[in-house]
Coordinates of C-alpha atoms and ligand atoms in Angstrom, one line a residue:
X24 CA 36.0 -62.7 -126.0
X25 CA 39.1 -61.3 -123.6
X26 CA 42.1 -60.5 -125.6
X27 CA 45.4 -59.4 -124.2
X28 CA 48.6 -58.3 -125.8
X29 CA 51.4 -60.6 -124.7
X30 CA 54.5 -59.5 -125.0
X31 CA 56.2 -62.7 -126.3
X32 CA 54.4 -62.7 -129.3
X33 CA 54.2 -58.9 -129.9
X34 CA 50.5 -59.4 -130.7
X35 CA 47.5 -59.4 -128.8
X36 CA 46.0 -62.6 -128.5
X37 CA 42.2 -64.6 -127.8
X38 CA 43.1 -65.8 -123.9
X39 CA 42.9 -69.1 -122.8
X40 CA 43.7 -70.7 -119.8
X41 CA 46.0 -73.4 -119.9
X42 CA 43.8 -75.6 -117.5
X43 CA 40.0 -75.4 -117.2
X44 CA 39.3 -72.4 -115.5
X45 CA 42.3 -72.3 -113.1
X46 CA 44.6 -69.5 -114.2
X47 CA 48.1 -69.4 -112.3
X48 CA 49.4 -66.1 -112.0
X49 CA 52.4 -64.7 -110.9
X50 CA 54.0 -60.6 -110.5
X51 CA 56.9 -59.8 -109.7
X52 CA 56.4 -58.6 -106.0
X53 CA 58.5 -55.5 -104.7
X54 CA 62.1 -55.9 -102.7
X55 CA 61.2 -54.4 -99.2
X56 CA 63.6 -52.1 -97.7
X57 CA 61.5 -48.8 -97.8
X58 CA 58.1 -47.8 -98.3
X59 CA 56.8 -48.4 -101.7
X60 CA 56.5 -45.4 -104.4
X61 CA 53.1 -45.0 -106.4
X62 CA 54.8 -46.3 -109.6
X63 CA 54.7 -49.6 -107.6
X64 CA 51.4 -48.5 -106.7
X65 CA 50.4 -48.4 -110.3
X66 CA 51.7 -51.2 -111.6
X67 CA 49.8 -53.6 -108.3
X68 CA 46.5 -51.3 -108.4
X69 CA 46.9 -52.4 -112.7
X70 CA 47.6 -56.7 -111.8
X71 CA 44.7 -56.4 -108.9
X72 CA 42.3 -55.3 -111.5
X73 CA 43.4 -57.5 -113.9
X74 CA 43.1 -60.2 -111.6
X75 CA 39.0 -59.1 -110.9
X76 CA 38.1 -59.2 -114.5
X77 CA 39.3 -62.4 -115.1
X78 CA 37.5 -63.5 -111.8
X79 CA 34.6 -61.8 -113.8
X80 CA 35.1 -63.6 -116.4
X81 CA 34.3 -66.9 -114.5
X82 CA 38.2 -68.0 -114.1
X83 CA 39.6 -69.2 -110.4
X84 CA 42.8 -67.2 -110.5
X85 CA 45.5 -67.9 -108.1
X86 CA 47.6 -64.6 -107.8
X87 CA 50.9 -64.8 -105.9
X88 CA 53.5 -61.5 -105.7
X89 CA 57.0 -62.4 -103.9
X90 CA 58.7 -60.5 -101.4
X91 CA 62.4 -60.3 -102.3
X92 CA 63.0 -59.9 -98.2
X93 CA 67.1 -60.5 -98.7
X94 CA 68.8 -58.6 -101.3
X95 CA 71.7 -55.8 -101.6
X96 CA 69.8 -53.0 -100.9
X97 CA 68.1 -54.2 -98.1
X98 CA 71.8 -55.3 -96.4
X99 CA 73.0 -52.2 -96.9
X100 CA 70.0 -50.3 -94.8
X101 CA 70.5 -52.7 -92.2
X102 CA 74.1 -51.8 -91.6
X103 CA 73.6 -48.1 -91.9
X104 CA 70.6 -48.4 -89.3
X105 CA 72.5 -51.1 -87.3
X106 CA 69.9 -53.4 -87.4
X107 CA 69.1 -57.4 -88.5
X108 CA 68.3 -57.3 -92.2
X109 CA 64.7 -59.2 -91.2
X110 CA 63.9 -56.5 -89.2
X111 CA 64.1 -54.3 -92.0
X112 CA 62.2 -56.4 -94.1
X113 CA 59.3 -57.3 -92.1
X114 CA 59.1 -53.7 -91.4
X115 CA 58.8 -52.4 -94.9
X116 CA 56.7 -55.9 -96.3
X117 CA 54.4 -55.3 -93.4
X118 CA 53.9 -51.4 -94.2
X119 CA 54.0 -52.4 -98.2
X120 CA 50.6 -54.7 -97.2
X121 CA 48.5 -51.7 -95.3
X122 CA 49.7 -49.3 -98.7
X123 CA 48.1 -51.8 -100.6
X124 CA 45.3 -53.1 -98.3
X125 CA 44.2 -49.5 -98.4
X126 CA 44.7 -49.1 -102.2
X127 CA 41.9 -51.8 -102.4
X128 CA 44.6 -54.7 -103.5
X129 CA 44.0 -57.2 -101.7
X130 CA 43.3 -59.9 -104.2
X131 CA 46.7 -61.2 -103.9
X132 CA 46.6 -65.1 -102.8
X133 CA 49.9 -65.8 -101.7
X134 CA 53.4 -63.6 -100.8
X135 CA 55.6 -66.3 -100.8
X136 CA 59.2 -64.8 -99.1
X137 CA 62.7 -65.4 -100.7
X138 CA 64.1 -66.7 -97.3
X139 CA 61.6 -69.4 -97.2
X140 CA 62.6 -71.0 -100.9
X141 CA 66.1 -70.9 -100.3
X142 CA 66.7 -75.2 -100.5
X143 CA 64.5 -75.0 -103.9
X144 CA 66.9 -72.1 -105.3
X145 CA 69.6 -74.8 -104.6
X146 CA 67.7 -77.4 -105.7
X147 CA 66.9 -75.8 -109.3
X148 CA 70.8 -74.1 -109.7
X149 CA 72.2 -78.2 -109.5
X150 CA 70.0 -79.0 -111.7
X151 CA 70.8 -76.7 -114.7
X152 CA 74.5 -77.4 -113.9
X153 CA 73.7 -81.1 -113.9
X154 CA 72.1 -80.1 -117.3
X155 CA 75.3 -78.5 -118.2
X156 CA 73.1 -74.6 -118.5
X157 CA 75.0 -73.7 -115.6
X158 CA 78.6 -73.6 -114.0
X159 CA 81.2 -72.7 -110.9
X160 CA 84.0 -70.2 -110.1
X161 CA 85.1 -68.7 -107.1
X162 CA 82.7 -66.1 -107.0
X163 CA 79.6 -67.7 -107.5
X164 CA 77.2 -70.1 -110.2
X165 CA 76.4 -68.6 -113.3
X166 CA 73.9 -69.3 -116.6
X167 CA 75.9 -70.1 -119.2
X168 CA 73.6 -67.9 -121.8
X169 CA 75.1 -68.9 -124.9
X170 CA 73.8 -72.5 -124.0
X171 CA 70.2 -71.1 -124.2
X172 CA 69.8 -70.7 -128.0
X173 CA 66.4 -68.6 -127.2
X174 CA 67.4 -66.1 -125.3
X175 CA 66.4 -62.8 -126.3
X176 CA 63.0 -64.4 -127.3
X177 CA 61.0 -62.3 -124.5
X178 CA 62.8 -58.8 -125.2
X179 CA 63.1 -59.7 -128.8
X180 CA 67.1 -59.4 -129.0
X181 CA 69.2 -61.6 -131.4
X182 CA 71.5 -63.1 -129.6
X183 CA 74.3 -63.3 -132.7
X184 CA 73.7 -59.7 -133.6
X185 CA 77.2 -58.3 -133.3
X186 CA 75.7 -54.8 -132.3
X187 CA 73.1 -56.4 -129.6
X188 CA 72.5 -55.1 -126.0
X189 CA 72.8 -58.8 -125.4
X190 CA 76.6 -58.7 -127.0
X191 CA 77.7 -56.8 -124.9
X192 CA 76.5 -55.9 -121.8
X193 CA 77.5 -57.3 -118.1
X194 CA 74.0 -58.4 -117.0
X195 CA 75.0 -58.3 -113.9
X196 CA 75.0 -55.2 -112.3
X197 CA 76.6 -55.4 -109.0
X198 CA 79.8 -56.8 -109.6
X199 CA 81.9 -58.1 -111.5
X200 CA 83.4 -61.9 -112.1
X201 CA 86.6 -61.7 -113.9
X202 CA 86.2 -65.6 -113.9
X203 CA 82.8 -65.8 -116.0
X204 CA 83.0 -67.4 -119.2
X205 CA 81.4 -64.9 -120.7
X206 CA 80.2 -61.0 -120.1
X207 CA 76.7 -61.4 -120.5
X208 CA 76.8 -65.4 -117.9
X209 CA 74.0 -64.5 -115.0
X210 CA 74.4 -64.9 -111.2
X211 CA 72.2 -67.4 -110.4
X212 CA 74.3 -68.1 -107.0
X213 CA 76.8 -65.5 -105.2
X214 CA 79.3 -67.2 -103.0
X215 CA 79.9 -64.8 -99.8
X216 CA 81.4 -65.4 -96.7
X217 CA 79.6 -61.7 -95.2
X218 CA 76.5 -62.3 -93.2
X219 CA 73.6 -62.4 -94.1
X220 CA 74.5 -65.5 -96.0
X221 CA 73.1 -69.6 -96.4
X222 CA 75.0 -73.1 -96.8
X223 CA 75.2 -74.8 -100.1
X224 CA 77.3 -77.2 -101.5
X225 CA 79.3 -74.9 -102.4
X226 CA 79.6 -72.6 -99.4
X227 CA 78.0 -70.2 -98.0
X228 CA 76.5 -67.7 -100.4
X229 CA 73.2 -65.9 -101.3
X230 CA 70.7 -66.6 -104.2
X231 CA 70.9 -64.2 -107.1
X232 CA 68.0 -62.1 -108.5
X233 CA 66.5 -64.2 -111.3
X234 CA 66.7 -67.2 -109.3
X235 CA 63.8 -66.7 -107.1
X236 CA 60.7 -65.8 -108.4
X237 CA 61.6 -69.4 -111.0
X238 CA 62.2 -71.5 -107.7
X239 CA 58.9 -69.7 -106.6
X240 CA 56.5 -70.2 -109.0
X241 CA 57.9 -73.8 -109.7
X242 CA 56.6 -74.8 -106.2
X243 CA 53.5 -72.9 -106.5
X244 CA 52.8 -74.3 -110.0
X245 CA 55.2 -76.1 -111.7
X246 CA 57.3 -75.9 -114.4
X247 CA 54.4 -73.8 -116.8
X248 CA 51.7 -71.6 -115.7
X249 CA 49.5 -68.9 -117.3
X250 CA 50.5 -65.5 -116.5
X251 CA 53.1 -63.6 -115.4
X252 CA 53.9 -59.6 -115.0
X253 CA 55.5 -57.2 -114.1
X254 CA 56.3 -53.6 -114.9
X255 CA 58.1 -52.8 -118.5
X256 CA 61.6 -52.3 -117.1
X257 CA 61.6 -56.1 -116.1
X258 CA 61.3 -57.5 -118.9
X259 CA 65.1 -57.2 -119.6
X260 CA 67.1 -59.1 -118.3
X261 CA 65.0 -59.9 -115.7
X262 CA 61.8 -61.8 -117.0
X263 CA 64.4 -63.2 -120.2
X264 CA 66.7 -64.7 -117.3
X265 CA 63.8 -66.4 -115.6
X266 CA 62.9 -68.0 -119.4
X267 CA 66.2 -69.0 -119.7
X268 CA 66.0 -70.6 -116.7
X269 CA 62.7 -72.4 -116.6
X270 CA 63.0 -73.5 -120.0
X271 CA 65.9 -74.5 -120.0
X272 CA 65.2 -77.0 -117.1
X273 CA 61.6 -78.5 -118.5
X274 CA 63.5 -78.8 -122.2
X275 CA 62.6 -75.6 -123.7
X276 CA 58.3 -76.5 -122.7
X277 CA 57.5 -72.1 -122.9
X278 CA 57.2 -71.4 -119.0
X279 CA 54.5 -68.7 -119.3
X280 CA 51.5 -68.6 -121.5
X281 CA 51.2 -64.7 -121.3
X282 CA 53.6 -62.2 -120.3
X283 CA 52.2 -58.5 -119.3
X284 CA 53.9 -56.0 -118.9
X285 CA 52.7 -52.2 -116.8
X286 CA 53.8 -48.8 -118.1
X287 CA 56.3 -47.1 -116.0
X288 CA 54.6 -43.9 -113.7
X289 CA 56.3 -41.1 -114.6
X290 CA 57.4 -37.8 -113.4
X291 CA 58.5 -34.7 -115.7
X292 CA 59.2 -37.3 -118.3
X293 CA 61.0 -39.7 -116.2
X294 CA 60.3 -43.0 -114.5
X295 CA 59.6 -42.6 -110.7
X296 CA 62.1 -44.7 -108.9
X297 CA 64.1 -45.1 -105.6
X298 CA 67.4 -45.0 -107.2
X299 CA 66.1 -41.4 -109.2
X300 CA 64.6 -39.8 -105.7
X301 CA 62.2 -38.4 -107.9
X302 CA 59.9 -40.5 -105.6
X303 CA 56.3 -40.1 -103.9
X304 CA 55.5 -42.8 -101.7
X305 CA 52.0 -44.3 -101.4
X306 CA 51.8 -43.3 -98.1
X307 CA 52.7 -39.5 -98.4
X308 CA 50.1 -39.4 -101.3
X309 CA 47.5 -40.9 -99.0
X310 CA 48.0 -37.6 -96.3
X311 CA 46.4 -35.7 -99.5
X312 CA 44.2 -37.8 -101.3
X313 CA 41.4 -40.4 -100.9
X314 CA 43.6 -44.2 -101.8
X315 CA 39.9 -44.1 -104.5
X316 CA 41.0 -41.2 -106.1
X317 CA 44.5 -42.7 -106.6
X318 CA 43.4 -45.9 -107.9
X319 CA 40.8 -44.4 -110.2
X320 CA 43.8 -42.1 -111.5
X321 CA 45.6 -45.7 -112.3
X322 CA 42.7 -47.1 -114.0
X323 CA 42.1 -44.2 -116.2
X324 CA 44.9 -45.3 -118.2
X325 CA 45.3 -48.2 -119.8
X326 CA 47.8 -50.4 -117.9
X327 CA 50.4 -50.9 -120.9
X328 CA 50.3 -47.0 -121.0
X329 CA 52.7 -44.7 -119.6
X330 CA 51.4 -42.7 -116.9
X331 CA 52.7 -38.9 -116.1
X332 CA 52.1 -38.2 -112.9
X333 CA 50.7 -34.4 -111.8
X334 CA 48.4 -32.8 -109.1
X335 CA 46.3 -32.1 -111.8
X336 CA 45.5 -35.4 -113.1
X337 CA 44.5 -36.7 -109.1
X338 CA 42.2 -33.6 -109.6
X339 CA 40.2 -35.0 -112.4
X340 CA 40.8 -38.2 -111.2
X341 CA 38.4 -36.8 -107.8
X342 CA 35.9 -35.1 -109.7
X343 CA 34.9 -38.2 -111.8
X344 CA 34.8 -40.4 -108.7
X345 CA 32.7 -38.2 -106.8
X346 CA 30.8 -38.2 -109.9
X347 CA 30.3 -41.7 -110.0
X348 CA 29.5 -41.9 -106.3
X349 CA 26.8 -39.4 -106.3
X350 CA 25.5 -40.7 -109.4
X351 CA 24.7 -44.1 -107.5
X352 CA 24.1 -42.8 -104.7
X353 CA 21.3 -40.3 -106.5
X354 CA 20.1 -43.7 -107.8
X355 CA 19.5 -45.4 -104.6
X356 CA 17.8 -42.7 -102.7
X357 CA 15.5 -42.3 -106.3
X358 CA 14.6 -45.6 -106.0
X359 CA 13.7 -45.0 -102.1
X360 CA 11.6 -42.4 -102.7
X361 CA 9.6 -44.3 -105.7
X362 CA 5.8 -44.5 -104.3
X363 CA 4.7 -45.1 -107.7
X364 CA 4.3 -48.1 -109.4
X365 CA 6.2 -48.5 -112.5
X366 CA 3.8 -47.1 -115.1
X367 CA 5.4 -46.8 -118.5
X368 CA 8.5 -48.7 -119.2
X369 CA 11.0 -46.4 -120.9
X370 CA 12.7 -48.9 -123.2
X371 CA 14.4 -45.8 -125.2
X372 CA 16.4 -45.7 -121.6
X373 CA 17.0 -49.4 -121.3
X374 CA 18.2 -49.3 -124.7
X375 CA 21.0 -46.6 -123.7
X376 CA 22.0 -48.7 -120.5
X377 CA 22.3 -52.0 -123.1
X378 CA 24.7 -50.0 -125.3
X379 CA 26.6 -48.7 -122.6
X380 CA 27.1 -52.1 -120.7
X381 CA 27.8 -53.8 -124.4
X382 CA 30.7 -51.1 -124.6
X383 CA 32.2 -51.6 -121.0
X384 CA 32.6 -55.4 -121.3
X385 CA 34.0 -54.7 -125.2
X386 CA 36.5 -52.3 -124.0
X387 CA 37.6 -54.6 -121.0
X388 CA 37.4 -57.1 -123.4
X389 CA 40.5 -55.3 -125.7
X390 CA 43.1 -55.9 -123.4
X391 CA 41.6 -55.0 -120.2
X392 CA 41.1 -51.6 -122.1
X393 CA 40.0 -49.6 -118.0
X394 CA 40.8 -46.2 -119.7
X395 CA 37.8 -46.5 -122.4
X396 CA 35.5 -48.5 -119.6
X397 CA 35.6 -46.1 -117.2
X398 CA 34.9 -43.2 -120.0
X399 CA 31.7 -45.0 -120.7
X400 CA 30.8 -45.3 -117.3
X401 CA 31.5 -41.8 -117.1
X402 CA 29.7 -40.2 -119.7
X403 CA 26.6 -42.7 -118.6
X404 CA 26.3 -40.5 -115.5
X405 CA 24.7 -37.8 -117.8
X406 CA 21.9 -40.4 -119.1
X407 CA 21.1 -41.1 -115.7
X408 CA 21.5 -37.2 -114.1
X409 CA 19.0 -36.3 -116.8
X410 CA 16.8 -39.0 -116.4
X411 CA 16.4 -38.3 -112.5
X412 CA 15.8 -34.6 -113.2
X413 CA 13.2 -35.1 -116.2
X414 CA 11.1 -37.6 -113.5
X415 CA 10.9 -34.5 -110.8
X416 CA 9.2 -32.3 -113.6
X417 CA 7.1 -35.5 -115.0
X418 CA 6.6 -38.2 -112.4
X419 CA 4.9 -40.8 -115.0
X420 CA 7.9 -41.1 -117.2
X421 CA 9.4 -43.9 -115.3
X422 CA 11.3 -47.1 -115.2
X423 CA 11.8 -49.2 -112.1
X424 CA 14.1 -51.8 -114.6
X425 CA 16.0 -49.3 -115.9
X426 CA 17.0 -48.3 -112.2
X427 CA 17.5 -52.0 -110.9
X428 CA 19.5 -53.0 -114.1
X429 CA 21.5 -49.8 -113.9
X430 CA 22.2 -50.2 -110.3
X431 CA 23.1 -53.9 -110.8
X432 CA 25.2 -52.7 -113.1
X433 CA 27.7 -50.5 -111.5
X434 CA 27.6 -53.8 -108.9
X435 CA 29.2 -55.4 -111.4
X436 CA 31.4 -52.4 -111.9
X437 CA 32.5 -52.1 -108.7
X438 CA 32.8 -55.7 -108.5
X439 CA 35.9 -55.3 -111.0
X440 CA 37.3 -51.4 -110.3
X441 CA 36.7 -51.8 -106.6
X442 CA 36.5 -47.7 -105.9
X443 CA 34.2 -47.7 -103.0
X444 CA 31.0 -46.6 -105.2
X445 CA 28.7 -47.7 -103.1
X446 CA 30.3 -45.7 -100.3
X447 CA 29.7 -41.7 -99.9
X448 CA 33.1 -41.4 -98.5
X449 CA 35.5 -42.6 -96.4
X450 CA 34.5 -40.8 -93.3
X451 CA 31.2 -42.6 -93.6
X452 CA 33.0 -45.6 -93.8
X453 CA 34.3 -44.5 -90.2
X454 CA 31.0 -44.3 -89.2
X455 CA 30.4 -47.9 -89.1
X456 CA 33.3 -48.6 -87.0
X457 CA 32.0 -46.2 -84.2
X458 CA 28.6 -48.2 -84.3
X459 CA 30.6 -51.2 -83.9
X460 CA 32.7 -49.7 -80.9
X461 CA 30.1 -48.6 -79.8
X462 CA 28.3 -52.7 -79.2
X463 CA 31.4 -53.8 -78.0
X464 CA 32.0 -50.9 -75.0
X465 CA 27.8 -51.9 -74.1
X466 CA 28.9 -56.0 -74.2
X467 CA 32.0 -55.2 -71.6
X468 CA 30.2 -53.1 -69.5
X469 CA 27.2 -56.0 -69.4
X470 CA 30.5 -58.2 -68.5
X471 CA 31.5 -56.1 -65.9
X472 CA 27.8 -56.4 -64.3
X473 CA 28.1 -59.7 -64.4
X474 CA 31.5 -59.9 -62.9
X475 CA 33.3 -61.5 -65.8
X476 CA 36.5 -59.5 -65.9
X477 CA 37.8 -61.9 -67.1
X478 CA 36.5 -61.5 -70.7
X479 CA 35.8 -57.1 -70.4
X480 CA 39.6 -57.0 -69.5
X481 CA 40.2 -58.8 -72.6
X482 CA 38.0 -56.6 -74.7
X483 CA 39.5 -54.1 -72.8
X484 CA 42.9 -54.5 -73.9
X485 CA 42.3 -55.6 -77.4
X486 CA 40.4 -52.3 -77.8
X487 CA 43.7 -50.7 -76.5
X488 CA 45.7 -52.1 -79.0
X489 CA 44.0 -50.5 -81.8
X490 CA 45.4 -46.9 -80.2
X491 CA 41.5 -46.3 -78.2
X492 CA 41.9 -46.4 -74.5
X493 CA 39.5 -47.0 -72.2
X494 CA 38.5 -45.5 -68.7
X495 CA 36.2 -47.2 -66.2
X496 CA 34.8 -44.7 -64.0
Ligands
AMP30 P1 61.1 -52.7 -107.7 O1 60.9 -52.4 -106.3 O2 61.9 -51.6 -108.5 O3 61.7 -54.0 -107.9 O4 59.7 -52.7 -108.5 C1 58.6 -53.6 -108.1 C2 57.6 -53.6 -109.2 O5 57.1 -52.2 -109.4 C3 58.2 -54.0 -110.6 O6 57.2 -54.7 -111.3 C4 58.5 -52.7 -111.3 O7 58.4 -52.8 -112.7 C5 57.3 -51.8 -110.8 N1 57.7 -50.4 -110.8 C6 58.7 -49.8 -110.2 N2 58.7 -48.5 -110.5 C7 57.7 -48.2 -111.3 C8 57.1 -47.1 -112.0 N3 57.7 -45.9 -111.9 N4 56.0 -47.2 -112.7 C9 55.4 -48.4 -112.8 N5 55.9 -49.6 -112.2 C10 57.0 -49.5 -111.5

């Protein structure tokens, strides 16, 4: 039975969907005005997995990650750089989906855009002032927090505690309203006459932060919904903001079932982040090392974990999934080179592969525990290394099941990891594409023969496209 901690309740808990066997799930996507870091690469690489086991697990998960594709940040690049501030965000949201296309997430469903949810950001902001949550100065619209008796349930703040972060701090933290009623009131509209900027009722303006992923994922699922994550640092004030603001609309109904939350990636002690430049991004890391050996360094830690970053952990990180590959890959060309019928069924084997399988699915089980999975995975190599070398020296001693149920297995596996096991590298993955190349340069040249330039001109130029030209001679 799948537990995971949720960090409303402080506890971990038995999971249950709120439907069926739909499970609606929503992560805070990334804001796309440069190339993203690997601490975002950790904390997607940790919600794509968690997304495949509960697949697994039978569920039909929908997964969606915005795109916050207008926002300070990206505004300001797009003035220094003298260009549209789309530009700049279809640039960095289109390089942001190779990063993680070749990081093996791609179980994403839908990356719904903050431009396109602009009239339901509206829509929800006059509601929660027609509910009396929210209000109007010359600046902007703000959440009236003291209206929202629960807030400070997610982060676990009291509200009325003289001495709280909740007290006292501006939650804003671009600017400052004179005209709020109150310090900590949230933006949920900024009235701004500077372009980029969109009509409203009450002039033109842009949507704050919190605003959009609740507008989102009401569209997408309505006013409650399963999951929804995001790395630690969100959970104040961001993720308490969007509570405030669901709930208050749908009369306090809890908006998420469970909240998860990703350790931060860490350098020297601190978090990696833009604003720190203590950054690597995904793709600089990919010059050196396999995108495999990155994501199996982000699943050898447990995704609430912190994660320090060093050379030396992508090291290990390399070794074990070479390990793993050559492990299966050992298994397959055994099971090739089998000419003997399965004489003696080695159950004392079978019994090891039980016990290890029993402990993966318990350890993904405890909170999507990948650390202590993969460690069992891991130290099963030796079981199978030894039984491959003890066949050479006694050829009787063998087990066809053992082989097919350990192979189907790591299918299972890499099912839910998604490393590339069954692949001996990524070169050989390569390899494929030339064969393939390779059919469609014979089917123009038949084309040609046959005088339908028509169609080799088009193969022809698509080929081009991908960077490979082409010369007739
Ligand atoms: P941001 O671009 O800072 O809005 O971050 C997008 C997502 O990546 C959020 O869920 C963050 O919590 C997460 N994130 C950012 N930096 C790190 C880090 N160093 N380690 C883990 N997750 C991170």
């Amino acid at each position: 039975m799948l537990e995971i901690y949720n960090t409303m309740t402080r506890e971990k808990e038995l999971f249950k969907s709120r439907g069926n066997n739909r499970i609606n799930f929503f992560v805070c996507g990334p804001t796309v005005y440069e190339d993203a870091h690997i601490g975002h690469g950790r904390t997607y690489v940790a919600f794509d997995l968690i997304k495949r086991y509960l697949e697994y697990k039978g569920y039909a998960v929908f997964l969606i990650e915005n795109i916050t594709d207008v926002d300070d940040k990206i505004i300001q690049k797009s003035k220094e750089k003298e260009i549209d501030f789309k530009s700049i965000s279809n640039y960095y949201e289109k390089r942001f989906k190779e990063d993680m296309d070749l990081l093996n997430v791609n179980s994403v469903n839908a990356y719904p855009k903050t431009t396109d949810y602009i009239n339901e950001m509206l829509d929800q902001i006059q509601r929660l002032i027609d509910k009396g949550y929210a209000y109007e100065t010359s600046e902007g619209i703000y959440f009236e927090v003291s209206k929202f008796s629960d807030f400070g349930k997610l982060s676990n703040q009291d509200l009325n505690k003289q001495k709280s972060r909740l007290q006292n701090e501006n939650l804003e933290t671009h600017s400052f309203d004179s005209n709020k009623k109150n310090i900590k009131d949230f933006a949920l509209w900024k009235k701004t006459e500077e372009e980029p900027n969109f009509d409203s009722k009450w002039g033109k303006g842009r949507p704050a932060w919190h605003i959009e992923d609740t507008a989102i994922t009401e569209e997408f699922f309505g006013q409650q919904y399963d999951i929804h994550g995001g790395g630690l640092d969100l959970i104040f004030p961001h993720h308490e903001a969007e509570v405030a603001q669901m709930e208050a609309l749908s009369n306090k109904k809890p908006m998420v079932k469970y909240w998860m939350h990703t350790g931060f990636l860490n350098v020297n002690g601190v978090k990696m982040s833009k604003s720190l430049n203590n950054f690597i991004t995904i793709r600089d890391l990919l010059e050196k090392w396999d995108p495999m050996v990155f994501r199996l360094f982000v699943l050898s830690t447990h995704y609430r974990t912190r994660i320090d970053f060093s050379e030396k952990s992508l090291d290990q990180a390399e070794k074990n999934l070479k390990r793993l590959k050559n492990t299966i890959q050992k298994l397959i060309d055994f099971k090739k080179d089998l000419d003997i019928e399965d004489k003696l069924e080695n159950n004392e084997l079978l019994d090891k592969l039980y016990e290890v399988k029993n402990n993966f699915f318990k350890d993904m089980d405890d909170d999507i525990n990948t650390s202590k999975a993969l460690a069992d995975i891991l130290n099963f190599t030796k079981v199978i290394n030894g039984f491959i070398s003890e066949h050479e020296s006694n050829p009787n001693k063998n087990s066809l099941k053992f082989i097919n149920e350990t192979l189907a297995f790591y299918e299972d596996v890499e099912s839910i990891f998604k490393l590339n096991l069954f692949y001996q590298d990524l070169k050989e993955d390569k390899g494929d594409y030339d064969d393939l190349l390779k059919i469609l340069l014979e089917t123009r040249d038949k084309l040609r023969q046959e005088k339908n330039y028509e169609l080799s001109d088009y193969i022809r130029d698509k080929i081009n496209d991908l960077g490979i030209s082409i010369e007739d001679k």
